[in-house]
């Protein structure tokens, strides 16, 4: 099996530098996964954390997973939820939601993690927004470590989190060679958060996405010392999508309509109980 490696791009979100593994021009999606930001480590204080002010989403689910630190999530559903390493925040936007990611008021120290988006299929993307917090997730033992299953199933170990399409997301913590059972109908992407791993004769380190086409029923990973790797997989997403800013939609007109509503603060996206400023960008160039 051949592995395709793409370089992540550096970007800034709030006050934090991120390595953006998805989307890249050469690799837009992996299954329904359409966005992957490895963020930090950033230095948080009780009053300054990620400092991502209220902003809107349509047509996607956000997966927040931390490896260090704590973050406070607020959204337009009225949710206020602290998240710590090993826990999952899963927000479903459906037709619209808005949220912020903030300092906790007490935590000081490094914050590091990954923020992922799953594109919602047409069957659910116009549905209601929702939020789930999972304080603990199932773990699959591997020969060289273990996998925590955030969404979907891996080797028969099933996450309780909502998914809207055939997908898997797991964190692999490896100290030795591991054979990871996977669904042969899924394509896969690997994002290394720390350490490095060899796979299919290539070395993956932070700042890369390694992509594997469907067809295999296991991935063989050889870490060079302790490694933390996100495994993203899914059936290649069957619908063409449009991504603009924080919206996963199907047309430019839909992006324009959503963004006019956000800029006008006309109530469509609700309100977030946050002291941070709402995030705005200009209308898209075609509007
Ligand atoms: Mn967001």
PDB file of C-alpha atoms and ligand atoms in Angstrom:
ATOM      1  CA  UNK A   1       0.000   0.000   0.000  1.00  0.00           C
ATOM      2  CA  UNK A   2       1.384   3.428  -0.894  1.00  0.00           C
ATOM      3  CA  UNK A   3       1.247   6.344   1.507  1.00  0.00           C
ATOM      4  CA  UNK A   4       0.817   9.907   0.252  1.00  0.00           C
ATOM      5  CA  UNK A   5       2.382  12.553   2.496  1.00  0.00           C
ATOM      6  CA  UNK A   6       1.243  16.169   2.489  1.00  0.00           C
ATOM      7  CA  UNK A   7       2.800  18.986   4.494  1.00  0.00           C
ATOM      8  CA  UNK A   8       0.620  20.857   6.955  1.00  0.00           C
ATOM      9  CA  UNK A   9       0.430  24.619   6.664  1.00  0.00           C
ATOM     10  CA  UNK A  10       0.967  26.983   9.590  1.00  0.00           C
ATOM     11  CA  UNK A  11      -1.954  29.218  10.552  1.00  0.00           C
ATOM     12  CA  UNK A  12      -3.070  31.256  13.550  1.00  0.00           C
ATOM     13  CA  UNK A  13      -6.350  30.609  15.350  1.00  0.00           C
ATOM     14  CA  UNK A  14      -7.161  32.955  18.222  1.00  0.00           C
ATOM     15  CA  UNK A  15      -3.729  33.430  19.780  1.00  0.00           C
ATOM     16  CA  UNK A  16      -2.455  29.951  18.918  1.00  0.00           C
ATOM     17  CA  UNK A  17      -0.276  28.655  16.093  1.00  0.00           C
ATOM     18  CA  UNK A  18      -1.697  25.561  14.394  1.00  0.00           C
ATOM     19  CA  UNK A  19      -0.404  22.981  11.920  1.00  0.00           C
ATOM     20  CA  UNK A  20      -3.296  22.602   9.469  1.00  0.00           C
ATOM     21  CA  UNK A  21      -3.251  19.073   8.033  1.00  0.00           C
ATOM     22  CA  UNK A  22      -6.668  19.391   6.327  1.00  0.00           C
ATOM     23  CA  UNK A  23      -7.763  20.807   4.007  1.00  0.00           C
ATOM     24  CA  UNK A  24      -4.712  21.051   1.727  1.00  0.00           C
ATOM     25  CA  UNK A  25      -4.861  21.583  -2.018  1.00  0.00           C
ATOM     26  CA  UNK A  26      -3.517  18.063  -2.629  1.00  0.00           C
ATOM     27  CA  UNK A  27      -5.781  16.450  -0.034  1.00  0.00           C
ATOM     28  CA  UNK A  28      -9.124  18.091   0.771  1.00  0.00           C
ATOM     29  CA  UNK A  29     -10.771  15.321   2.823  1.00  0.00           C
ATOM     30  CA  UNK A  30     -10.281  11.910   4.413  1.00  0.00           C
ATOM     31  CA  UNK A  31     -13.725  10.295   4.531  1.00  0.00           C
ATOM     32  CA  UNK A  32     -15.973  12.981   6.032  1.00  0.00           C
ATOM     33  CA  UNK A  33     -12.981  14.572   7.840  1.00  0.00           C
ATOM     34  CA  UNK A  34     -12.535  17.963   6.194  1.00  0.00           C
ATOM     35  CA  UNK A  35     -10.491  19.976   8.695  1.00  0.00           C
ATOM     36  CA  UNK A  36      -7.648  19.099  11.053  1.00  0.00           C
ATOM     37  CA  UNK A  37      -5.691  21.656  13.109  1.00  0.00           C
ATOM     38  CA  UNK A  38      -2.959  20.434  15.454  1.00  0.00           C
ATOM     39  CA  UNK A  39      -2.925  23.366  17.865  1.00  0.00           C
ATOM     40  CA  UNK A  40      -0.311  24.562  20.292  1.00  0.00           C
ATOM     41  CA  UNK A  41       1.279  24.061  22.649  1.00  0.00           C
ATOM     42  CA  UNK A  42       0.164  27.512  23.753  1.00  0.00           C
ATOM     43  CA  UNK A  43       0.644  29.047  27.186  1.00  0.00           C
ATOM     44  CA  UNK A  44      -2.691  29.564  28.894  1.00  0.00           C
ATOM     45  CA  UNK A  45      -3.350  31.694  31.935  1.00  0.00           C
ATOM     46  CA  UNK A  46      -6.592  31.738  33.927  1.00  0.00           C
ATOM     47  CA  UNK A  47      -7.788  34.647  31.758  1.00  0.00           C
ATOM     48  CA  UNK A  48      -6.125  33.883  28.384  1.00  0.00           C
ATOM     49  CA  UNK A  49      -6.508  30.488  26.736  1.00  0.00           C
ATOM     50  CA  UNK A  50      -7.215  29.729  23.101  1.00  0.00           C
ATOM     51  CA  UNK A  51      -9.227  32.985  23.088  1.00  0.00           C
ATOM     52  CA  UNK A  52     -11.293  31.963  20.063  1.00  0.00           C
ATOM     53  CA  UNK A  53     -14.287  34.317  20.240  1.00  0.00           C
ATOM     54  CA  UNK A  54     -17.829  33.491  19.108  1.00  0.00           C
ATOM     55  CA  UNK A  55     -17.974  32.338  15.496  1.00  0.00           C
ATOM     56  CA  UNK A  56     -20.515  30.437  13.376  1.00  0.00           C
ATOM     57  CA  UNK A  57     -20.610  26.994  11.776  1.00  0.00           C
ATOM     58  CA  UNK A  58     -22.931  25.226   9.312  1.00  0.00           C
ATOM     59  CA  UNK A  59     -23.012  21.647   8.074  1.00  0.00           C
ATOM     60  CA  UNK A  60     -20.251  20.077  10.172  1.00  0.00           C
ATOM     61  CA  UNK A  61     -19.424  18.484  13.511  1.00  0.00           C
ATOM     62  CA  UNK A  62     -16.460  19.773  15.520  1.00  0.00           C
ATOM     63  CA  UNK A  63     -14.325  17.308  17.451  1.00  0.00           C
ATOM     64  CA  UNK A  64     -12.132  18.856  20.149  1.00  0.00           C
ATOM     65  CA  UNK A  65      -9.434  16.657  21.680  1.00  0.00           C
ATOM     66  CA  UNK A  66      -6.741  17.921  24.027  1.00  0.00           C
ATOM     67  CA  UNK A  67      -3.416  16.339  24.887  1.00  0.00           C
ATOM     68  CA  UNK A  68      -2.464  18.996  27.446  1.00  0.00           C
ATOM     69  CA  UNK A  69      -4.349  21.645  29.396  1.00  0.00           C
ATOM     70  CA  UNK A  70      -7.974  22.688  29.738  1.00  0.00           C
ATOM     71  CA  UNK A  71     -10.365  24.735  27.588  1.00  0.00           C
ATOM     72  CA  UNK A  72     -13.860  26.085  28.257  1.00  0.00           C
ATOM     73  CA  UNK A  73     -16.432  25.676  25.464  1.00  0.00           C
ATOM     74  CA  UNK A  74     -19.477  27.966  25.176  1.00  0.00           C
ATOM     75  CA  UNK A  75     -22.115  27.707  22.450  1.00  0.00           C
ATOM     76  CA  UNK A  76     -25.410  29.139  21.256  1.00  0.00           C
ATOM     77  CA  UNK A  77     -27.275  26.143  22.717  1.00  0.00           C
ATOM     78  CA  UNK A  78     -26.317  27.499  26.151  1.00  0.00           C
ATOM     79  CA  UNK A  79     -23.655  24.844  26.717  1.00  0.00           C
ATOM     80  CA  UNK A  80     -20.743  25.668  29.005  1.00  0.00           C
ATOM     81  CA  UNK A  81     -18.366  22.702  29.104  1.00  0.00           C
ATOM     82  CA  UNK A  82     -14.839  22.310  30.405  1.00  0.00           C
ATOM     83  CA  UNK A  83     -12.698  19.838  28.480  1.00  0.00           C
ATOM     84  CA  UNK A  84      -9.500  18.117  29.610  1.00  0.00           C
ATOM     85  CA  UNK A  85      -7.215  15.476  28.004  1.00  0.00           C
ATOM     86  CA  UNK A  86      -8.928  12.149  27.344  1.00  0.00           C
ATOM     87  CA  UNK A  87     -12.335  13.797  26.935  1.00  0.00           C
ATOM     88  CA  UNK A  88     -14.314  14.579  23.788  1.00  0.00           C
ATOM     89  CA  UNK A  89     -16.313  17.688  22.964  1.00  0.00           C
ATOM     90  CA  UNK A  90     -18.497  17.010  19.919  1.00  0.00           C
ATOM     91  CA  UNK A  91     -20.597  19.856  18.561  1.00  0.00           C
ATOM     92  CA  UNK A  92     -23.015  19.276  15.703  1.00  0.00           C
ATOM     93  CA  UNK A  93     -23.752  22.445  13.749  1.00  0.00           C
ATOM     94  CA  UNK A  94     -26.506  21.203  11.446  1.00  0.00           C
ATOM     95  CA  UNK A  95     -28.055  24.280   9.829  1.00  0.00           C
ATOM     96  CA  UNK A  96     -26.364  26.699  12.267  1.00  0.00           C
ATOM     97  CA  UNK A  97     -24.579  27.074  15.576  1.00  0.00           C
ATOM     98  CA  UNK A  98     -22.035  29.445  17.090  1.00  0.00           C
ATOM     99  CA  UNK A  99     -19.440  28.881  19.801  1.00  0.00           C
ATOM    100  CA  UNK A 100     -16.294  30.111  21.561  1.00  0.00           C
ATOM    101  CA  UNK A 101     -13.258  28.334  23.047  1.00  0.00           C
ATOM    102  CA  UNK A 102     -11.908  30.150  26.078  1.00  0.00           C
ATOM    103  CA  UNK A 103      -9.716  30.290  29.151  1.00  0.00           C
ATOM    104  CA  UNK A 104     -11.147  28.395  32.119  1.00  0.00           C
ATOM    105  CA  UNK A 105     -10.720  31.008  34.846  1.00  0.00           C
ATOM    106  CA  UNK A 106      -8.385  28.712  36.766  1.00  0.00           C
ATOM    107  CA  UNK A 107      -6.070  26.651  34.520  1.00  0.00           C
ATOM    108  CA  UNK A 108      -2.567  27.957  33.805  1.00  0.00           C
ATOM    109  CA  UNK A 109      -0.059  26.034  31.696  1.00  0.00           C
ATOM    110  CA  UNK A 110       0.338  24.553  28.220  1.00  0.00           C
ATOM    111  CA  UNK A 111      -2.651  23.806  25.968  1.00  0.00           C
ATOM    112  CA  UNK A 112      -2.203  21.405  23.069  1.00  0.00           C
ATOM    113  CA  UNK A 113      -4.600  19.293  21.054  1.00  0.00           C
ATOM    114  CA  UNK A 114      -6.366  18.819  17.772  1.00  0.00           C
ATOM    115  CA  UNK A 115      -9.523  20.363  16.375  1.00  0.00           C
ATOM    116  CA  UNK A 116     -11.265  18.345  13.685  1.00  0.00           C
ATOM    117  CA  UNK A 117     -14.351  18.793  11.548  1.00  0.00           C
ATOM    118  CA  UNK A 118     -16.544  16.084  10.073  1.00  0.00           C
ATOM    119  CA  UNK A 119     -18.648  17.226   7.104  1.00  0.00           C
ATOM    120  CA  UNK A 120     -22.310  16.344   7.616  1.00  0.00           C
ATOM    121  CA  UNK A 121     -24.088  14.567   4.779  1.00  0.00           C
ATOM    122  CA  UNK A 122     -27.168  16.118   3.157  1.00  0.00           C
ATOM    123  CA  UNK A 123     -29.359  13.803   5.236  1.00  0.00           C
ATOM    124  CA  UNK A 124     -28.434  15.659   8.473  1.00  0.00           C
ATOM    125  CA  UNK A 125     -26.811  18.939   7.562  1.00  0.00           C
ATOM    126  CA  UNK A 126     -30.058  20.919   7.779  1.00  0.00           C
ATOM    127  CA  UNK A 127     -30.890  19.365  11.152  1.00  0.00           C
ATOM    128  CA  UNK A 128     -30.780  20.840  14.644  1.00  0.00           C
ATOM    129  CA  UNK A 129     -27.534  21.815  16.361  1.00  0.00           C
ATOM    130  CA  UNK A 130     -26.439  19.626  19.275  1.00  0.00           C
ATOM    131  CA  UNK A 131     -23.598  19.184  21.731  1.00  0.00           C
ATOM    132  CA  UNK A 132     -22.142  16.115  23.448  1.00  0.00           C
ATOM    133  CA  UNK A 133     -19.400  15.793  26.039  1.00  0.00           C
ATOM    134  CA  UNK A 134     -17.868  12.384  26.678  1.00  0.00           C
ATOM    135  CA  UNK A 135     -15.793  12.317  29.859  1.00  0.00           C
ATOM    136  CA  UNK A 136     -14.358   8.882  29.082  1.00  0.00           C
ATOM    137  CA  UNK A 137     -14.002   6.898  25.868  1.00  0.00           C
ATOM    138  CA  UNK A 138     -13.434   3.225  25.055  1.00  0.00           C
ATOM    139  CA  UNK A 139      -9.898   1.931  24.606  1.00  0.00           C
ATOM    140  CA  UNK A 140      -8.648  -0.800  22.271  1.00  0.00           C
ATOM    141  CA  UNK A 141      -5.477  -2.611  23.357  1.00  0.00           C
ATOM    142  CA  UNK A 142      -2.833  -2.917  20.603  1.00  0.00           C
ATOM    143  CA  UNK A 143       0.354  -4.952  20.659  1.00  0.00           C
ATOM    144  CA  UNK A 144       2.533  -1.818  20.834  1.00  0.00           C
ATOM    145  CA  UNK A 145       0.224   0.438  22.834  1.00  0.00           C
ATOM    146  CA  UNK A 146      -3.457   1.357  22.797  1.00  0.00           C
ATOM    147  CA  UNK A 147      -6.062   3.299  20.859  1.00  0.00           C
ATOM    148  CA  UNK A 148      -8.705   5.580  22.347  1.00  0.00           C
ATOM    149  CA  UNK A 149     -11.741   5.603  20.053  1.00  0.00           C
ATOM    150  CA  UNK A 150     -13.180   9.127  19.779  1.00  0.00           C
ATOM    151  CA  UNK A 151     -15.781   8.474  17.075  1.00  0.00           C
ATOM    152  CA  UNK A 152     -16.861   5.404  15.131  1.00  0.00           C
ATOM    153  CA  UNK A 153     -15.375   1.975  15.777  1.00  0.00           C
ATOM    154  CA  UNK A 154     -11.890   0.481  15.646  1.00  0.00           C
ATOM    155  CA  UNK A 155     -11.290  -3.261  15.898  1.00  0.00           C
ATOM    156  CA  UNK A 156     -14.818  -3.746  17.269  1.00  0.00           C
ATOM    157  CA  UNK A 157     -14.409  -1.061  19.954  1.00  0.00           C
ATOM    158  CA  UNK A 158     -17.224   1.461  19.482  1.00  0.00           C
ATOM    159  CA  UNK A 159     -17.356   5.093  20.622  1.00  0.00           C
ATOM    160  CA  UNK A 160     -20.717   6.282  22.007  1.00  0.00           C
ATOM    161  CA  UNK A 161     -20.364   9.619  20.169  1.00  0.00           C
ATOM    162  CA  UNK A 162     -22.784  10.598  17.408  1.00  0.00           C
ATOM    163  CA  UNK A 163     -21.578  10.183  13.848  1.00  0.00           C
ATOM    164  CA  UNK A 164     -23.478  10.996  10.655  1.00  0.00           C
ATOM    165  CA  UNK A 165     -21.447   8.951   8.158  1.00  0.00           C
ATOM    166  CA  UNK A 166     -19.170   5.874   8.182  1.00  0.00           C
ATOM    167  CA  UNK A 167     -16.087   7.252   9.918  1.00  0.00           C
ATOM    168  CA  UNK A 168     -13.470   6.575  12.576  1.00  0.00           C
ATOM    169  CA  UNK A 169     -11.333   8.868  14.705  1.00  0.00           C
ATOM    170  CA  UNK A 170      -8.891   7.450  17.258  1.00  0.00           C
ATOM    171  CA  UNK A 171      -5.800   8.464  19.189  1.00  0.00           C
ATOM    172  CA  UNK A 172      -2.986   5.910  19.073  1.00  0.00           C
ATOM    173  CA  UNK A 173      -0.479   5.984  21.922  1.00  0.00           C
ATOM    174  CA  UNK A 174       2.391   3.750  20.855  1.00  0.00           C
ATOM    175  CA  UNK A 175       5.619   2.611  22.432  1.00  0.00           C
ATOM    176  CA  UNK A 176       6.326  -0.291  20.096  1.00  0.00           C
ATOM    177  CA  UNK A 177       5.358  -1.702  16.685  1.00  0.00           C
ATOM    178  CA  UNK A 178       1.584  -1.948  16.303  1.00  0.00           C
ATOM    179  CA  UNK A 179      -0.830  -3.539  13.859  1.00  0.00           C
ATOM    180  CA  UNK A 180      -4.009  -1.469  13.827  1.00  0.00           C
ATOM    181  CA  UNK A 181      -7.136  -3.206  12.487  1.00  0.00           C
ATOM    182  CA  UNK A 182      -9.025  -1.000  10.021  1.00  0.00           C
ATOM    183  CA  UNK A 183     -12.084  -1.164   7.785  1.00  0.00           C
ATOM    184  CA  UNK A 184     -10.992  -1.931   4.198  1.00  0.00           C
ATOM    185  CA  UNK A 185     -13.808   0.307   2.892  1.00  0.00           C
ATOM    186  CA  UNK A 186     -12.201   3.324   4.606  1.00  0.00           C
ATOM    187  CA  UNK A 187      -9.460   5.627   3.405  1.00  0.00           C
ATOM    188  CA  UNK A 188      -7.203   6.767   6.283  1.00  0.00           C
ATOM    189  CA  UNK A 189      -5.167   9.757   7.348  1.00  0.00           C
ATOM    190  CA  UNK A 190      -2.517   9.821  10.062  1.00  0.00           C
ATOM    191  CA  UNK A 191      -1.550  13.001  11.907  1.00  0.00           C
ATOM    192  CA  UNK A 192       1.357  12.600  14.325  1.00  0.00           C
ATOM    193  CA  UNK A 193       1.007  14.817  17.401  1.00  0.00           C
ATOM    194  CA  UNK A 194       4.292  13.801  19.057  1.00  0.00           C
ATOM    195  CA  UNK A 195       7.183  11.483  18.285  1.00  0.00           C
ATOM    196  CA  UNK A 196       7.391   9.898  14.852  1.00  0.00           C
ATOM    197  CA  UNK A 197       6.244   6.673  13.219  1.00  0.00           C
ATOM    198  CA  UNK A 198       7.298   4.616  10.240  1.00  0.00           C
ATOM    199  CA  UNK A 199       4.577   3.319   7.969  1.00  0.00           C
ATOM    200  CA  UNK A 200       4.888   1.772   4.500  1.00  0.00           C
ATOM    201  CA  UNK A 201       8.588   2.722   4.446  1.00  0.00           C
ATOM    202  CA  UNK A 202       7.956   6.419   5.137  1.00  0.00           C
ATOM    203  CA  UNK A 203       8.500   8.417   8.329  1.00  0.00           C
ATOM    204  CA  UNK A 204       5.660  10.604   9.610  1.00  0.00           C
ATOM    205  CA  UNK A 205       6.290  13.375  12.120  1.00  0.00           C
ATOM    206  CA  UNK A 206       4.260  16.373  13.351  1.00  0.00           C
ATOM    207  CA  UNK A 207       3.423  18.681  10.446  1.00  0.00           C
ATOM    208  CA  UNK A 208       2.484  15.897   8.017  1.00  0.00           C
ATOM    209  CA  UNK A 209      -0.645  14.075   6.935  1.00  0.00           C
ATOM    210  CA  UNK A 210      -0.097  10.535   5.726  1.00  0.00           C
ATOM    211  CA  UNK A 211      -2.933   9.297   3.503  1.00  0.00           C
ATOM    212  CA  UNK A 212      -3.765   5.693   2.617  1.00  0.00           C
ATOM    213  CA  UNK A 213      -6.362   4.632   0.046  1.00  0.00           C
ATOM    214  CA  UNK A 214      -9.061   2.094   0.981  1.00  0.00           C
ATOM    215  CA  UNK A 215      -8.267  -1.597   0.671  1.00  0.00           C
ATOM    216  CA  UNK A 216      -6.138  -2.680   3.610  1.00  0.00           C
ATOM    217  CA  UNK A 217      -7.444  -4.363   6.736  1.00  0.00           C
ATOM    218  CA  UNK A 218      -4.589  -3.281   8.997  1.00  0.00           C
ATOM    219  CA  UNK A 219      -2.045  -0.499   9.304  1.00  0.00           C
ATOM    220  CA  UNK A 220       1.431  -1.430  10.514  1.00  0.00           C
ATOM    221  CA  UNK A 221       3.073   1.383  12.473  1.00  0.00           C
ATOM    222  CA  UNK A 222       6.568   1.429  13.927  1.00  0.00           C
ATOM    223  CA  UNK A 223       7.170   4.281  16.358  1.00  0.00           C
ATOM    224  CA  UNK A 224      10.629   5.705  16.934  1.00  0.00           C
ATOM    225  CA  UNK A 225      10.143   5.962  20.716  1.00  0.00           C
ATOM    226  CA  UNK A 226       6.837   6.980  22.311  1.00  0.00           C
ATOM    227  CA  UNK A 227       4.438   8.445  19.729  1.00  0.00           C
ATOM    228  CA  UNK A 228       0.965   9.953  19.757  1.00  0.00           C
ATOM    229  CA  UNK A 229      -0.878   9.669  16.441  1.00  0.00           C
ATOM    230  CA  UNK A 230      -4.395  10.614  15.363  1.00  0.00           C
ATOM    231  CA  UNK A 231      -5.974   8.079  13.037  1.00  0.00           C
ATOM    232  CA  UNK A 232      -8.743   9.508  10.838  1.00  0.00           C
ATOM    233  CA  UNK A 233     -10.685   7.307   8.468  1.00  0.00           C
ATOM    234  CA  UNK A 234     -13.911   6.939   6.598  1.00  0.00           C
ATOM    235  CA  UNK A 235     -15.669   5.987   3.409  1.00  0.00           C
ATOM    236  CA  UNK A 236     -14.604   8.561   0.786  1.00  0.00           C
ATOM    237  CA  UNK A 237     -17.224  11.314   1.164  1.00  0.00           C
ATOM    238  CA  UNK A 238     -19.734  10.823  -1.656  1.00  0.00           C
ATOM    239  CA  UNK A 239     -20.975  14.418  -1.932  1.00  0.00           C
ATOM    240  CA  UNK A 240     -19.098  17.373  -3.405  1.00  0.00           C
ATOM    241  CA  UNK A 241     -18.844  20.033  -0.701  1.00  0.00           C
ATOM    242  CA  UNK A 242     -17.979  23.701  -0.625  1.00  0.00           C
ATOM    243  CA  UNK A 243     -15.916  24.945   2.311  1.00  0.00           C
ATOM    244  CA  UNK A 244     -15.696  28.643   2.939  1.00  0.00           C
ATOM    245  CA  UNK A 245     -14.480  30.056   6.274  1.00  0.00           C
ATOM    246  CA  UNK A 246     -16.372  28.141   8.961  1.00  0.00           C
ATOM    247  CA  UNK A 247     -19.123  26.806   6.732  1.00  0.00           C
ATOM    248  CA  UNK A 248     -19.359  23.419   5.030  1.00  0.00           C
ATOM    249  CA  UNK A 249     -22.099  23.914   2.465  1.00  0.00           C
ATOM    250  CA  UNK A 250     -22.935  22.982  -1.119  1.00  0.00           C
ATOM    251  CA  UNK A 251     -22.853  26.303  -2.964  1.00  0.00           C
ATOM    252  CA  UNK A 252     -21.278  29.742  -2.865  1.00  0.00           C
ATOM    253  CA  UNK A 253     -24.763  31.262  -2.538  1.00  0.00           C
ATOM    254  CA  UNK A 254     -25.332  29.267   0.633  1.00  0.00           C
ATOM    255  CA  UNK A 255     -22.055  30.565   2.091  1.00  0.00           C
ATOM    256  CA  UNK A 256     -23.001  34.138   1.224  1.00  0.00           C
ATOM    257  CA  UNK A 257     -26.434  33.820   2.859  1.00  0.00           C
ATOM    258  CA  UNK A 258     -24.992  32.299   6.028  1.00  0.00           C
ATOM    259  CA  UNK A 259     -22.269  34.890   6.263  1.00  0.00           C
ATOM    260  CA  UNK A 260     -24.627  37.836   5.686  1.00  0.00           C
ATOM    261  CA  UNK A 261     -26.688  36.513   8.624  1.00  0.00           C
ATOM    262  CA  UNK A 262     -23.573  36.228  10.821  1.00  0.00           C
ATOM    263  CA  UNK A 263     -22.322  39.734   9.920  1.00  0.00           C
ATOM    264  CA  UNK A 264     -25.775  41.230  10.503  1.00  0.00           C
ATOM    265  CA  UNK A 265     -26.042  39.362  13.846  1.00  0.00           C
ATOM    266  CA  UNK A 266     -29.686  38.833  12.883  1.00  0.00           C
ATOM    267  CA  UNK A 267     -30.286  36.015  15.370  1.00  0.00           C
ATOM    268  CA  UNK A 268     -29.862  33.068  12.991  1.00  0.00           C
ATOM    269  CA  UNK A 269     -26.717  31.898  14.794  1.00  0.00           C
ATOM    270  CA  UNK A 270     -28.026  32.672  18.277  1.00  0.00           C
ATOM    271  CA  UNK A 271     -25.831  34.173  20.962  1.00  0.00           C
ATOM    272  CA  UNK A 272     -22.867  32.817  22.897  1.00  0.00           C
ATOM    273  CA  UNK A 273     -22.351  33.752  26.533  1.00  0.00           C
ATOM    274  CA  UNK A 274     -18.822  35.050  26.033  1.00  0.00           C
ATOM    275  CA  UNK A 275     -16.866  38.150  26.927  1.00  0.00           C
ATOM    276  CA  UNK A 276     -14.715  37.708  23.820  1.00  0.00           C
ATOM    277  CA  UNK A 277     -15.450  39.670  20.630  1.00  0.00           C
ATOM    278  CA  UNK A 278     -17.417  37.943  17.860  1.00  0.00           C
ATOM    279  CA  UNK A 279     -15.077  36.888  15.036  1.00  0.00           C
ATOM    280  CA  UNK A 280     -15.865  38.371  11.652  1.00  0.00           C
ATOM    281  CA  UNK A 281     -14.249  38.289   8.241  1.00  0.00           C
ATOM    282  CA  UNK A 282     -15.332  40.095   5.069  1.00  0.00           C
ATOM    283  CA  UNK A 283     -17.964  38.636   2.770  1.00  0.00           C
ATOM    284  CA  UNK A 284     -16.558  36.164   0.249  1.00  0.00           C
ATOM    285  CA  UNK A 285     -15.038  37.719  -2.888  1.00  0.00           C
ATOM    286  CA  UNK A 286     -17.890  36.466  -5.072  1.00  0.00           C
ATOM    287  CA  UNK A 287     -20.594  38.173  -2.960  1.00  0.00           C
TER     288      UNK A 287
HETATM  289 MN1  LIG B   1     -15.286  26.574  15.687  1.00  0.00          MN
END
